[in-house]
Short mmCIF file of C-alpha atoms in Angstrom, two decimals:
data_model
loop_
_atom_site.label_atom_id
_atom_site.label_comp_id
_atom_site.label_asym_id
_atom_site.label_seq_id
_atom_site.Cartn_x
_atom_site.Cartn_y
_atom_site.Cartn_z
CA MET A 1 -9.02 13.24 85.23
CA ALA A 2 -8.37 9.08 86.03
CA THR A 3 -9.47 9.58 89.40
CA GLN A 4 -12.62 12.25 88.60
CA GLY A 5 -13.78 9.57 86.43
CA LEU A 6 -13.56 6.44 88.65
CA ALA A 7 -15.25 9.12 91.40
CA ASN A 8 -18.01 9.33 88.76
CA TYR A 9 -18.56 5.88 87.81
CA ILE A 10 -18.66 5.21 91.93
CA LEU A 11 -21.17 7.82 92.39
CA LYS A 12 -23.46 6.98 89.76
CA ASN A 13 -23.13 3.20 89.95
CA VAL A 14 -22.53 2.24 93.56
CA PRO A 15 -25.85 2.51 95.74
CA GLY A 16 -25.31 4.39 99.25
CA GLU A 17 -23.44 7.24 100.54
CA ASN A 18 -20.42 6.02 102.43
CA HIS A 19 -18.05 5.23 99.65
CA SER A 20 -14.42 4.67 100.26
CA VAL A 21 -11.07 4.18 98.44
CA CYS A 22 -7.72 3.02 99.50
CA ILE A 23 -4.91 4.09 98.21
CA SER A 24 -1.32 2.59 97.86
CA PHE A 25 1.77 3.59 95.63
CA ASP A 26 5.27 2.05 94.94
CA SER A 27 9.17 3.91 94.54
CA ARG A 28 8.52 4.99 91.18
CA ASN A 29 9.34 8.91 90.62
CA ASN A 30 6.37 10.71 91.40
CA SER A 31 4.40 8.24 92.74
CA ALA A 32 3.58 9.52 96.21
CA GLU A 33 2.64 12.67 94.69
CA PHE A 34 -0.01 11.03 92.27
CA ALA A 35 -1.44 8.90 95.07
CA ARG A 36 -1.90 12.16 97.35
CA ILE A 37 -3.60 14.20 94.25
CA THR A 38 -5.96 10.93 93.73
CA ALA A 39 -6.47 11.43 97.51
CA HIS A 40 -7.45 14.88 97.01
CA VAL A 41 -9.77 14.28 94.08
CA LEU A 42 -11.69 11.81 95.89
CA VAL A 43 -12.52 13.50 98.88
CA ASN A 44 -13.87 16.71 97.18
CA ASN A 45 -16.16 14.29 95.50
CA GLY A 46 -17.25 13.34 99.12
CA ILE A 47 -15.57 9.96 99.09
CA SER A 48 -13.57 8.67 101.79
CA VAL A 49 -9.96 7.96 101.58
CA TRP A 50 -7.67 5.40 102.69
CA LEU A 51 -4.27 6.26 102.15
CA TYR A 52 -0.89 4.25 103.41
CA ASP A 53 1.36 6.26 105.29
CA ARG A 54 4.19 5.28 102.85
CA LEU A 55 4.86 2.87 100.12
CA ARG A 56 3.24 -0.71 99.73
CA PRO A 57 3.08 -3.40 97.18
CA ILE A 58 0.22 -4.42 95.24
CA PRO A 59 -0.75 -7.34 97.75
CA LEU A 60 -1.27 -5.01 100.53
CA LEU A 61 -3.13 -2.65 98.73
CA SER A 62 -5.78 -5.59 97.83
CA PHE A 63 -5.67 -6.59 101.53
CA ALA A 64 -6.62 -3.18 102.53
CA VAL A 65 -9.27 -2.82 100.17
CA ARG A 66 -11.00 -6.13 101.55
CA THR A 67 -9.81 -5.24 105.23
CA LYS A 68 -11.60 -1.77 104.89
CA LYS A 69 -14.34 -2.99 103.21
CA ALA A 70 -13.72 -0.18 100.42
CA THR A 71 -15.94 0.49 97.53
CA ALA A 72 -12.34 0.38 95.37
CA GLY A 73 -8.73 0.92 95.41
CA VAL A 74 -6.05 2.56 93.45
CA MET A 75 -2.52 1.61 93.14
CA ILE A 76 -0.02 4.11 91.58
CA THR A 77 2.84 1.90 89.52
CA ALA A 78 4.15 1.00 86.49
CA SER A 79 5.03 -2.66 87.59
CA HIS A 80 8.34 -3.86 85.84
CA ASN A 81 8.27 -0.98 82.98
CA PRO A 82 11.20 1.15 82.38
CA LYS A 83 11.65 4.18 84.67
CA GLU A 84 9.94 6.59 82.57
CA TYR A 85 6.82 5.23 82.88
CA ASN A 86 4.02 5.51 85.93
CA GLY A 87 0.60 3.94 85.98
CA TYR A 88 -2.80 3.44 87.83
CA LYS A 89 -4.75 0.39 88.56
CA VAL A 90 -8.08 0.12 89.66
CA TYR A 91 -9.41 -2.40 92.19
CA TRP A 92 -13.20 -3.29 93.16
CA GLU A 93 -14.50 -4.24 96.72
CA ASP A 94 -13.26 -7.56 96.44
CA GLY A 95 -9.87 -6.84 95.74
CA ALA A 96 -9.31 -7.72 92.27
CA GLN A 97 -8.28 -5.39 89.73
CA ILE A 98 -11.50 -4.31 87.65
CA THR A 99 -13.28 -6.58 85.64
CA PRO A 100 -16.25 -5.80 82.81
CA PRO A 101 -18.86 -3.77 83.40
CA HIS A 102 -16.40 -1.77 85.68
CA ASP A 103 -13.02 -1.29 83.38
CA SER A 104 -15.27 -0.22 80.56
CA GLY A 105 -17.77 2.12 82.46
CA ILE A 106 -14.77 3.89 84.37
CA MET A 107 -13.01 4.52 80.77
CA GLY A 108 -16.05 5.65 79.76
CA GLU A 109 -16.59 8.23 82.57
CA VAL A 110 -12.94 9.41 82.23
CA LYS A 111 -13.23 9.94 78.16
CA SER A 112 -16.31 12.03 78.98
CA ILE A 113 -14.23 14.21 81.14
CA SER A 114 -13.58 17.47 78.33
CA ASP A 115 -12.80 20.31 80.51
CA TRP A 116 -10.33 20.40 83.40
CA ASN A 117 -12.48 22.56 85.32
CA THR A 118 -14.64 19.79 86.14
CA VAL A 119 -11.88 17.84 88.04
CA LYS A 120 -12.55 18.84 92.17
CA THR A 121 -9.82 18.61 94.50
CA MET A 122 -9.54 19.37 98.24
CA ASP A 123 -6.54 19.76 100.42
CA LYS A 124 -5.41 17.17 103.09
CA ALA A 125 -6.44 19.67 105.82
CA GLU A 126 -10.01 20.12 104.61
CA ALA A 127 -10.69 16.60 103.92
CA GLU A 128 -9.26 15.32 107.89
CA LYS A 129 -11.58 18.35 108.87
CA ALA A 130 -14.45 16.86 107.00
CA GLY A 131 -13.80 13.46 108.23
CA LEU A 132 -12.88 11.83 104.87
CA PHE A 133 -9.10 11.34 104.92
CA GLN A 134 -7.66 8.75 106.81
CA VAL A 135 -4.06 7.02 107.06
CA ILE A 136 -3.35 3.21 106.85
CA GLY A 137 -0.45 1.93 108.97
CA LYS A 138 0.86 -0.36 111.09
CA GLU A 139 -2.44 -2.40 111.71
CA VAL A 140 -2.76 -3.63 108.40
CA ASP A 141 0.50 -4.64 107.76
CA ASP A 142 0.26 -6.78 110.80
CA ALA A 143 -3.24 -8.23 110.26
CA TYR A 144 -1.28 -9.11 106.51
CA MET A 145 1.54 -10.77 107.89
CA ALA A 146 -0.97 -12.99 110.15
CA GLU A 147 -2.72 -13.77 107.20
CA LEU A 148 0.16 -14.97 105.47
CA LYS A 149 1.50 -17.31 108.45
CA LYS A 150 -1.90 -19.19 107.80
CA GLN A 151 -0.91 -20.19 104.93
CA VAL A 152 2.19 -22.05 106.06
CA LEU A 153 1.98 -26.10 105.88
CA HIS A 154 5.19 -26.81 107.20
CA MET A 155 6.01 -24.82 110.28
CA ASP A 156 8.14 -27.82 111.27
CA ALA A 157 10.49 -28.00 108.39
CA ILE A 158 10.99 -24.32 108.87
CA GLU A 159 12.06 -24.91 112.16
CA ALA A 160 14.37 -27.84 111.24
CA GLU A 161 16.04 -26.06 108.28
CA GLY A 162 15.09 -21.94 108.57
CA LYS A 163 18.24 -21.55 110.42
CA ASN A 164 20.55 -23.46 107.68
CA LEU A 165 18.83 -22.24 104.57
CA LYS A 166 20.45 -19.30 102.97
CA ILE A 167 18.38 -17.24 100.85
CA VAL A 168 19.72 -13.78 98.87
CA TYR A 169 16.76 -11.51 98.04
CA THR A 170 16.33 -8.00 95.99
CA PRO A 171 13.59 -5.75 96.21
CA LEU A 172 14.64 -4.43 92.72
CA HIS A 173 14.81 -0.51 94.17
CA GLY A 174 11.05 -1.49 95.10
CA THR A 175 7.96 -2.10 97.56
CA GLY A 176 8.82 -5.49 99.10
CA ASN A 177 12.08 -5.20 101.06
CA ILE A 178 10.43 -4.47 104.41
CA PRO A 179 7.25 -7.12 103.98
CA ALA A 180 9.58 -9.68 102.54
CA ARG A 181 12.59 -9.76 105.13
CA ARG A 182 9.75 -9.57 108.07
CA ILE A 183 7.79 -12.72 106.92
CA LEU A 184 10.86 -14.23 106.34
CA LYS A 185 12.35 -13.45 109.76
CA GLU A 186 9.18 -13.78 112.04
CA LEU A 187 8.93 -17.55 110.38
CA GLY A 188 12.81 -18.07 111.26
CA PHE A 189 14.56 -17.67 108.55
CA GLU A 190 17.84 -16.65 109.62
CA ASN A 191 20.25 -16.41 107.00
CA VAL A 192 18.50 -13.88 104.60
CA TYR A 193 21.05 -11.49 102.43
CA VAL A 194 19.58 -8.55 100.73
CA VAL A 195 21.37 -7.14 97.90
CA LYS A 196 22.46 -3.58 99.34
CA GLU A 197 22.70 -1.74 95.82
CA GLN A 198 18.92 -2.83 95.26
CA GLU A 199 17.72 -2.23 98.85
CA LEU A 200 16.35 1.07 98.68
CA PRO A 201 13.36 2.22 96.99
CA ASP A 202 14.44 4.65 94.00
CA GLY A 203 12.53 5.38 91.21
CA ASP A 204 15.63 5.60 88.42
CA PHE A 205 16.17 1.87 89.15
CA PRO A 206 19.98 3.05 89.01
CA THR A 207 21.61 -0.79 88.71
CA VAL A 208 18.86 -2.03 85.84
CA SER A 209 17.71 -0.92 82.63
CA TYR A 210 14.14 -1.69 83.65
CA PRO A 211 12.92 -3.51 87.10
CA ASN A 212 11.87 -6.79 85.56
CA PRO A 213 12.29 -9.89 87.38
CA GLU A 214 11.72 -11.95 84.32
CA ALA A 215 15.08 -10.54 82.86
CA ALA A 216 18.85 -11.99 83.38
CA GLU A 217 19.94 -8.17 84.48
CA ALA A 218 17.94 -8.32 87.38
CA PHE A 219 19.75 -11.33 88.78
CA GLU A 220 23.45 -10.17 88.31
CA LEU A 221 23.86 -8.58 91.47
CA GLY A 222 21.85 -11.28 93.25
CA LEU A 223 23.88 -14.12 91.57
CA LYS A 224 27.20 -12.59 92.66
CA LEU A 225 26.07 -12.52 96.12
CA ALA A 226 24.71 -15.76 96.15
CA LYS A 227 28.06 -17.35 95.38
CA GLU A 228 29.83 -15.46 97.42
CA VAL A 229 27.66 -16.81 100.52
CA ASP A 230 26.54 -20.08 98.82
CA ALA A 231 22.97 -19.19 98.86
CA ASP A 232 20.13 -22.00 98.27
CA LEU A 233 17.95 -19.82 96.38
CA VAL A 234 17.95 -15.93 94.75
CA LEU A 235 14.40 -14.32 94.56
CA ALA A 236 13.79 -10.85 93.00
CA THR A 237 10.47 -8.94 93.16
CA ASP A 238 9.16 -6.26 90.91
CA PRO A 239 8.88 -2.70 91.87
CA ASP A 240 5.10 -3.45 93.21
CA ALA A 241 5.76 -6.38 94.47
CA ASP A 242 3.14 -8.86 92.86
CA ARG A 243 5.52 -10.75 90.68
CA LEU A 244 8.36 -13.04 91.45
CA GLY A 245 11.99 -14.17 90.01
CA VAL A 246 13.75 -17.22 91.27
CA ARG A 247 17.14 -18.50 90.71
CA VAL A 248 17.75 -22.13 92.44
CA LYS A 249 20.86 -23.89 93.23
CA ASP A 250 21.35 -27.80 92.57
CA LYS A 251 23.72 -30.34 94.27
CA ASN A 252 26.68 -29.32 91.98
CA GLY A 253 26.57 -25.59 92.64
CA GLU A 254 24.95 -24.37 89.94
CA TYR A 255 22.14 -21.86 89.75
CA HIS A 256 18.98 -22.70 87.11
CA ASP A 257 16.75 -19.97 86.32
CA LEU A 258 13.24 -20.56 87.15
CA THR A 259 10.31 -19.06 84.50
CA GLY A 260 7.37 -18.02 85.66
CA ASN A 261 5.43 -21.25 84.60
CA MET A 262 8.15 -23.30 86.69
CA SER A 263 7.95 -21.66 89.64
CA GLY A 264 4.47 -21.60 89.45
CA CYS A 265 4.08 -25.04 88.77
CA LEU A 266 6.77 -25.91 91.78
CA LEU A 267 4.41 -23.97 94.27
CA ALA A 268 1.02 -25.23 92.57
CA ASN A 269 2.56 -29.22 93.29
CA TYR A 270 3.98 -28.33 96.72
CA GLU A 271 0.77 -26.38 98.16
CA ILE A 272 -1.76 -29.08 96.56
CA SER A 273 0.69 -32.17 97.35
CA GLN A 274 0.98 -30.91 101.05
CA LYS A 275 -2.45 -29.74 101.53
CA LYS A 276 -3.06 -33.69 100.49
CA ALA A 277 -0.93 -35.15 102.84
CA ILE A 278 -1.84 -33.40 105.95
CA ASN A 279 -5.52 -33.40 105.34
CA GLY A 280 -5.67 -36.91 103.85
CA SER A 281 -7.64 -35.58 100.85
CA LEU A 282 -8.49 -32.78 98.96
CA PRO A 283 -11.67 -30.97 98.55
CA GLU A 284 -14.12 -32.34 96.03
CA ASP A 285 -14.70 -28.75 94.41
CA GLY A 286 -11.18 -27.75 94.73
CA ALA A 287 -9.67 -25.88 91.67
CA LEU A 288 -6.35 -24.73 90.51
CA ILE A 289 -6.73 -21.85 87.87
CA LYS A 290 -4.23 -20.79 85.31
CA THR A 291 -4.78 -18.39 82.38
CA ILE A 292 -4.76 -19.50 78.80
CA VAL A 293 -1.21 -18.95 78.17
CA THR A 294 0.20 -20.72 81.10
CA THR A 295 1.59 -23.92 80.63
CA ASN A 296 -0.07 -26.88 80.32
CA LEU A 297 2.39 -28.70 83.13
CA ALA A 298 -0.38 -27.10 85.30
CA ASP A 299 -3.50 -29.06 83.64
CA ALA A 300 -0.99 -32.11 83.94
CA ILE A 301 -0.49 -31.43 88.10
CA ALA A 302 -4.38 -30.47 88.06
CA LYS A 303 -5.53 -34.15 86.90
CA GLY A 304 -2.74 -36.10 88.75
CA TYR A 305 -4.55 -34.70 91.83
CA GLY A 306 -7.85 -34.80 90.59
CA VAL A 307 -8.64 -31.34 90.82
CA LYS A 308 -10.48 -28.87 88.45
CA LEU A 309 -8.08 -27.26 85.99
CA ILE A 310 -10.08 -23.54 85.03
CA GLU A 311 -8.32 -21.38 82.53
CA VAL A 312 -9.00 -17.99 82.15
CA LEU A 313 -7.83 -15.10 79.91
CA THR A 314 -4.73 -13.41 80.73
CA GLY A 315 -4.82 -11.15 83.47
CA PHE A 316 -4.79 -12.08 87.41
CA LYS A 317 -7.95 -10.42 87.66
CA PHE A 318 -9.89 -12.98 86.01
CA ILE A 319 -8.40 -15.36 88.40
CA GLY A 320 -9.55 -13.06 91.30
CA GLN A 321 -13.06 -13.01 89.65
CA GLN A 322 -13.08 -17.08 89.93
CA ILE A 323 -12.53 -16.93 93.28
CA LEU A 324 -15.34 -14.34 93.95
CA GLY A 325 -17.57 -16.65 92.10
CA PHE A 326 -16.56 -19.40 94.49
CA GLU A 327 -17.55 -17.30 97.54
CA LYS A 328 -21.07 -15.96 95.85
CA SER A 329 -22.16 -19.43 94.74
CA GLY A 330 -20.65 -21.78 97.74
CA LYS A 331 -19.26 -23.89 95.32
CA GLY A 332 -15.36 -24.30 94.64
CA SER A 333 -12.45 -24.63 96.69
CA TYR A 334 -9.30 -22.38 95.70
CA LEU A 335 -6.11 -24.34 95.81
CA PHE A 336 -3.63 -22.46 93.85
CA GLY A 337 -3.93 -19.85 90.87
CA PHE A 338 -0.99 -18.28 88.94
CA GLU A 339 0.07 -16.97 85.31
CA GLU A 340 2.78 -17.53 83.25
CA SER A 341 4.24 -13.65 83.77
CA TYR A 342 5.80 -14.79 87.25
CA GLY A 343 2.79 -14.26 89.54
CA CYS A 344 0.61 -16.48 91.81
CA LEU A 345 -1.83 -16.13 94.78
CA ILE A 346 -1.62 -18.23 97.81
CA GLY A 347 -4.96 -18.46 100.08
CA THR A 348 -7.57 -16.01 99.31
CA TYR A 349 -7.09 -13.00 101.87
CA ALA A 350 -6.09 -10.66 98.48
CA ARG A 351 -7.19 -10.97 95.00
CA ASP A 352 -4.14 -9.88 92.98
CA LYS A 353 -0.46 -11.69 92.43
CA ASP A 354 1.28 -11.56 95.52
CA ALA A 355 4.92 -11.71 95.45
CA ILE A 356 5.58 -11.90 99.30
CA VAL A 357 3.27 -14.91 100.02
CA ALA A 358 5.37 -16.50 96.95
CA THR A 359 8.37 -15.53 98.41
CA MET A 360 7.68 -17.26 101.77
CA ALA A 361 6.16 -20.16 100.19
CA LEU A 362 9.17 -20.76 98.42
CA CYS A 363 10.98 -20.59 101.14
CA GLU A 364 8.94 -22.77 103.22
CA ALA A 365 9.31 -25.28 100.25
CA ALA A 366 12.78 -25.34 100.24
CA ALA A 367 13.25 -26.05 103.51
CA TYR A 368 10.91 -29.01 103.89
CA TYR A 369 12.46 -30.33 100.38
CA LYS A 370 15.89 -30.04 102.67
CA THR A 371 14.71 -31.93 105.59
CA GLN A 372 14.44 -34.64 102.61
CA GLY A 373 17.97 -33.93 101.44
CA LYS A 374 16.79 -32.32 98.59
CA THR A 375 16.91 -29.00 96.68
CA LEU A 376 14.70 -27.08 94.95
CA TRP A 377 15.92 -27.98 91.78
CA ASP A 378 15.66 -31.96 92.78
CA ALA A 379 11.82 -31.13 93.38
CA MET A 380 11.09 -29.38 89.68
CA ILE A 381 13.18 -32.47 88.22
CA GLU A 382 10.71 -35.11 89.97
CA MET A 383 7.82 -32.84 89.08
CA TYR A 384 8.85 -33.08 85.46
CA GLU A 385 9.41 -37.01 85.82
CA GLN A 386 5.53 -37.35 87.68
CA PHE A 387 4.06 -35.20 85.28
CA GLY A 388 5.95 -34.65 81.81
CA TYR A 389 8.36 -32.64 80.57
CA TYR A 390 6.79 -29.07 79.82
CA LYS A 391 8.44 -26.16 78.45
CA ASP A 392 7.15 -23.25 77.61
CA ALA A 393 8.49 -19.58 75.99
CA ILE A 394 7.12 -16.58 74.33
CA GLN A 395 8.09 -14.40 71.40
CA SER A 396 7.63 -11.22 71.33
CA VAL A 397 7.58 -8.77 67.91
CA THR A 398 7.96 -5.39 68.27
CA MET A 399 5.81 -2.96 66.10
CA LYS A 400 6.31 0.79 67.20
CA GLY A 401 3.80 3.62 65.98
CA ILE A 402 0.40 3.85 64.03
CA GLU A 403 1.97 1.67 61.57
CA GLY A 404 3.16 -0.83 64.18
CA LEU A 405 -0.48 -1.30 65.75
CA GLN A 406 -1.56 -1.50 62.20
CA LYS A 407 0.56 -4.15 61.29
CA ILE A 408 -0.43 -5.94 64.50
CA GLN A 409 -3.98 -5.79 63.64
CA GLU A 410 -2.68 -7.17 60.30
CA ILE A 411 -1.34 -10.50 61.50
CA MET A 412 -4.46 -11.24 63.62
CA ASN A 413 -6.46 -10.53 60.83
CA SER A 414 -4.23 -12.89 58.62
CA LEU A 415 -4.04 -15.69 61.27
CA ARG A 416 -7.90 -15.81 61.20
CA GLN A 417 -8.54 -15.83 57.77
CA ASN A 418 -5.56 -18.13 56.80
CA PRO A 419 -5.46 -20.35 60.07
CA PRO A 420 -2.00 -22.50 60.03
CA VAL A 421 -2.32 -26.43 59.40
CA GLU A 422 0.94 -26.74 61.56
CA PHE A 423 3.73 -25.74 63.86
CA ALA A 424 7.25 -27.18 63.38
CA GLY A 425 5.77 -30.70 62.55
CA HIS A 426 2.84 -30.32 65.23
CA LYS A 427 -0.69 -30.30 63.64
CA VAL A 428 -3.40 -28.12 64.46
CA THR A 429 -6.09 -30.32 66.00
CA ALA A 430 -8.27 -26.93 67.00
CA VAL A 431 -8.34 -23.35 66.51
CA ARG A 432 -9.96 -21.18 69.77
CA ASP A 433 -10.54 -17.82 68.89
CA TYR A 434 -11.66 -15.77 71.99
CA LYS A 435 -13.07 -12.85 70.01
CA ALA A 436 -15.10 -14.60 68.06
CA ASP A 437 -16.10 -16.89 70.98
CA THR A 438 -15.24 -20.24 69.09
CA ILE A 439 -13.67 -23.11 69.33
CA THR A 440 -13.16 -25.20 66.09
CA ASP A 441 -12.30 -28.82 65.64
CA VAL A 442 -10.36 -28.79 62.39
CA ALA A 443 -10.96 -32.62 61.93
CA THR A 444 -14.66 -32.47 62.23
CA GLY A 445 -15.03 -28.63 61.96
CA ALA A 446 -17.60 -28.80 64.90
CA VAL A 447 -17.87 -25.34 66.71
CA LYS A 448 -18.34 -24.75 70.31
CA PRO A 449 -17.93 -21.81 72.19
CA THR A 450 -15.12 -20.68 74.24
CA GLY A 451 -17.10 -19.84 77.24
CA LEU A 452 -14.59 -17.05 78.03
CA PRO A 453 -15.40 -13.17 77.56
CA ASN A 454 -14.11 -11.68 74.43
CA SER A 455 -10.52 -10.62 73.69
CA ASN A 456 -8.36 -10.50 70.65
CA VAL A 457 -6.40 -14.25 71.19
CA LEU A 458 -5.91 -16.84 68.84
CA TYR A 459 -4.84 -20.12 70.82
CA TYR A 460 -4.07 -23.36 68.71
CA GLU A 461 -4.13 -26.87 69.97
CA LEU A 462 -1.76 -29.26 68.54
CA THR A 463 -0.44 -32.62 68.39
CA ASP A 464 1.92 -34.20 71.22
CA ASP A 465 0.39 -31.86 73.73
CA ALA A 466 1.86 -28.64 72.04
CA TRP A 467 0.29 -25.28 71.49
CA VAL A 468 0.60 -21.70 70.00
CA CYS A 469 -1.29 -18.77 71.50
CA VAL A 470 -1.12 -15.30 69.54
CA ARG A 471 -2.19 -11.91 71.28
CA PRO A 472 -1.54 -8.11 71.01
CA SER A 473 0.18 -6.71 74.06
CA GLY A 474 -2.14 -4.51 76.05
CA THR A 475 0.45 -2.19 77.65
CA GLU A 476 3.31 -2.29 74.62
CA PRO A 477 3.53 -2.45 70.72
CA LYS A 478 4.08 -5.80 70.75
CA VAL A 479 2.26 -9.17 69.55
CA LYS A 480 3.27 -11.98 71.40
CA PHE A 481 3.14 -15.46 70.53
CA TYR A 482 3.27 -17.99 73.56
CA TYR A 483 4.03 -21.46 73.26
CA GLY A 484 4.41 -24.77 74.70
CA VAL A 485 6.09 -28.60 74.01
CA LYS A 486 6.11 -31.92 75.95
CA GLY A 487 9.36 -33.55 75.63
CA THR A 488 10.81 -37.15 76.90
CA SER A 489 13.57 -34.91 79.08
CA LEU A 490 14.52 -31.59 79.80
CA GLU A 491 16.69 -31.74 76.57
CA ASP A 492 14.28 -32.95 74.15
CA ALA A 493 12.08 -30.47 75.67
CA ASP A 494 14.71 -27.78 74.88
CA LYS A 495 15.32 -28.75 71.38
CA LYS A 496 11.55 -29.14 70.60
CA SER A 497 10.99 -25.77 72.30
CA GLU A 498 13.56 -24.08 70.30
CA THR A 499 11.79 -25.56 67.21
CA MET A 500 8.91 -24.32 67.79
CA GLY A 501 10.30 -20.76 68.81
CA LYS A 502 11.84 -20.60 65.14
CA ALA A 503 8.94 -22.04 63.67
CA VAL A 504 7.02 -18.89 65.14
CA LEU A 505 9.27 -16.26 64.20
CA ASP A 506 9.70 -17.88 60.43
CA MET A 507 5.96 -17.33 60.32
CA VAL A 508 6.11 -13.76 61.51
CA ASP A 509 8.56 -12.87 59.21
CA SER A 510 6.60 -14.06 56.06
CA MET A 511 3.62 -11.68 57.23
CA LYS A 512 5.77 -8.79 57.51
#
């Protein structure tokens, strides 16, 4: 039904007759079968299909849509969710996930299907006979690898230290294994140790309760192997390989967990600083793009390099939308984009998060800093010293069932009607309501538009570079509280963050 709705939307709204859709799938149970069904429905609607010959990660689906000049793309995946789930992600012709008006338009078509008999299917043999079915294979993989290599800034550092750097990698039973290992090997990283227990695709994810690189359990086996081989860094990609979790070793042999904000900023700083060093300057219209719930350390980095900081709503599709805007207008140079949920993109060959390029770039950065006698943790501390000790975290409050959804809505309504005046001693200076499209200055009462699409999100700007943002989850029965503080040291930032987290939970408890 989802695919028939997509087909109906394409046929009604996209001019021309030669429509095509690229399809990929991950390692989840039934992903290959759901991808096949998707293909059968599309071809019976007269829409050509490019189907990957075996599982591939999200960035390769995004890249294929662009390479094949397809109308749309479909990825069968439930990302990092527990094994019971599967899902369906739709991409548009630019290679980014669908944004308005396509998202609501496609869902409208899906919901309008009331009779299963209106869903059209055609088997593979018929589709091939009609010239509507083609397989995507090695040629797109090779082109993708070539694009990744174009993003390398310091091949000299890889040549110098690639053979010495020790890397532990786990694909968490997902799609990252082959492409991640291939790019590292072809670039010259000789000591890549793969976590054997998590190497092969397995939709039951037998070694973890859920395959999320944000979770500590995802790193248990990787850290065990890292200590055995004395690895410099430990990397974990989620099943559809769009998000990357990171642990880095300091000079004392201790491994540090890098949050998505930390690894994103580490990469942003490396990419922007080295582009400036290599080229002598940065583009005048250069931009660093982040989502509204991502760390303010990104703002400080952008300011430090004199580039534009662009904020978008939560979801990497909105970063892709900005890149498309740069292309169409001829104004704006994409330097880097990331979100706090462990995803980033280097380059514009794809339009979604890419954990394969992030894996490559972090290993490159590790080699570069190693030539200077530094670890990635040293580089992290130097960045904090230069731009400020920012610390960001999230508190999720689960509220299941119909009553839970109602309670989440009540919390959002209560916060709108009675906005807080302070959090943990930090006064609220401005309130952004993305549903009402307003930014209200608390001191003056002046109101201006957010400039972003309608979304049920509240954001509080606070004194001392602190902030709190509240939004219901789009995929789970949760209300999420994001927050950030700025300290004078790691210890000070940790303390302030802990105090802020307690203040947020106390506020939620008072509203239950």
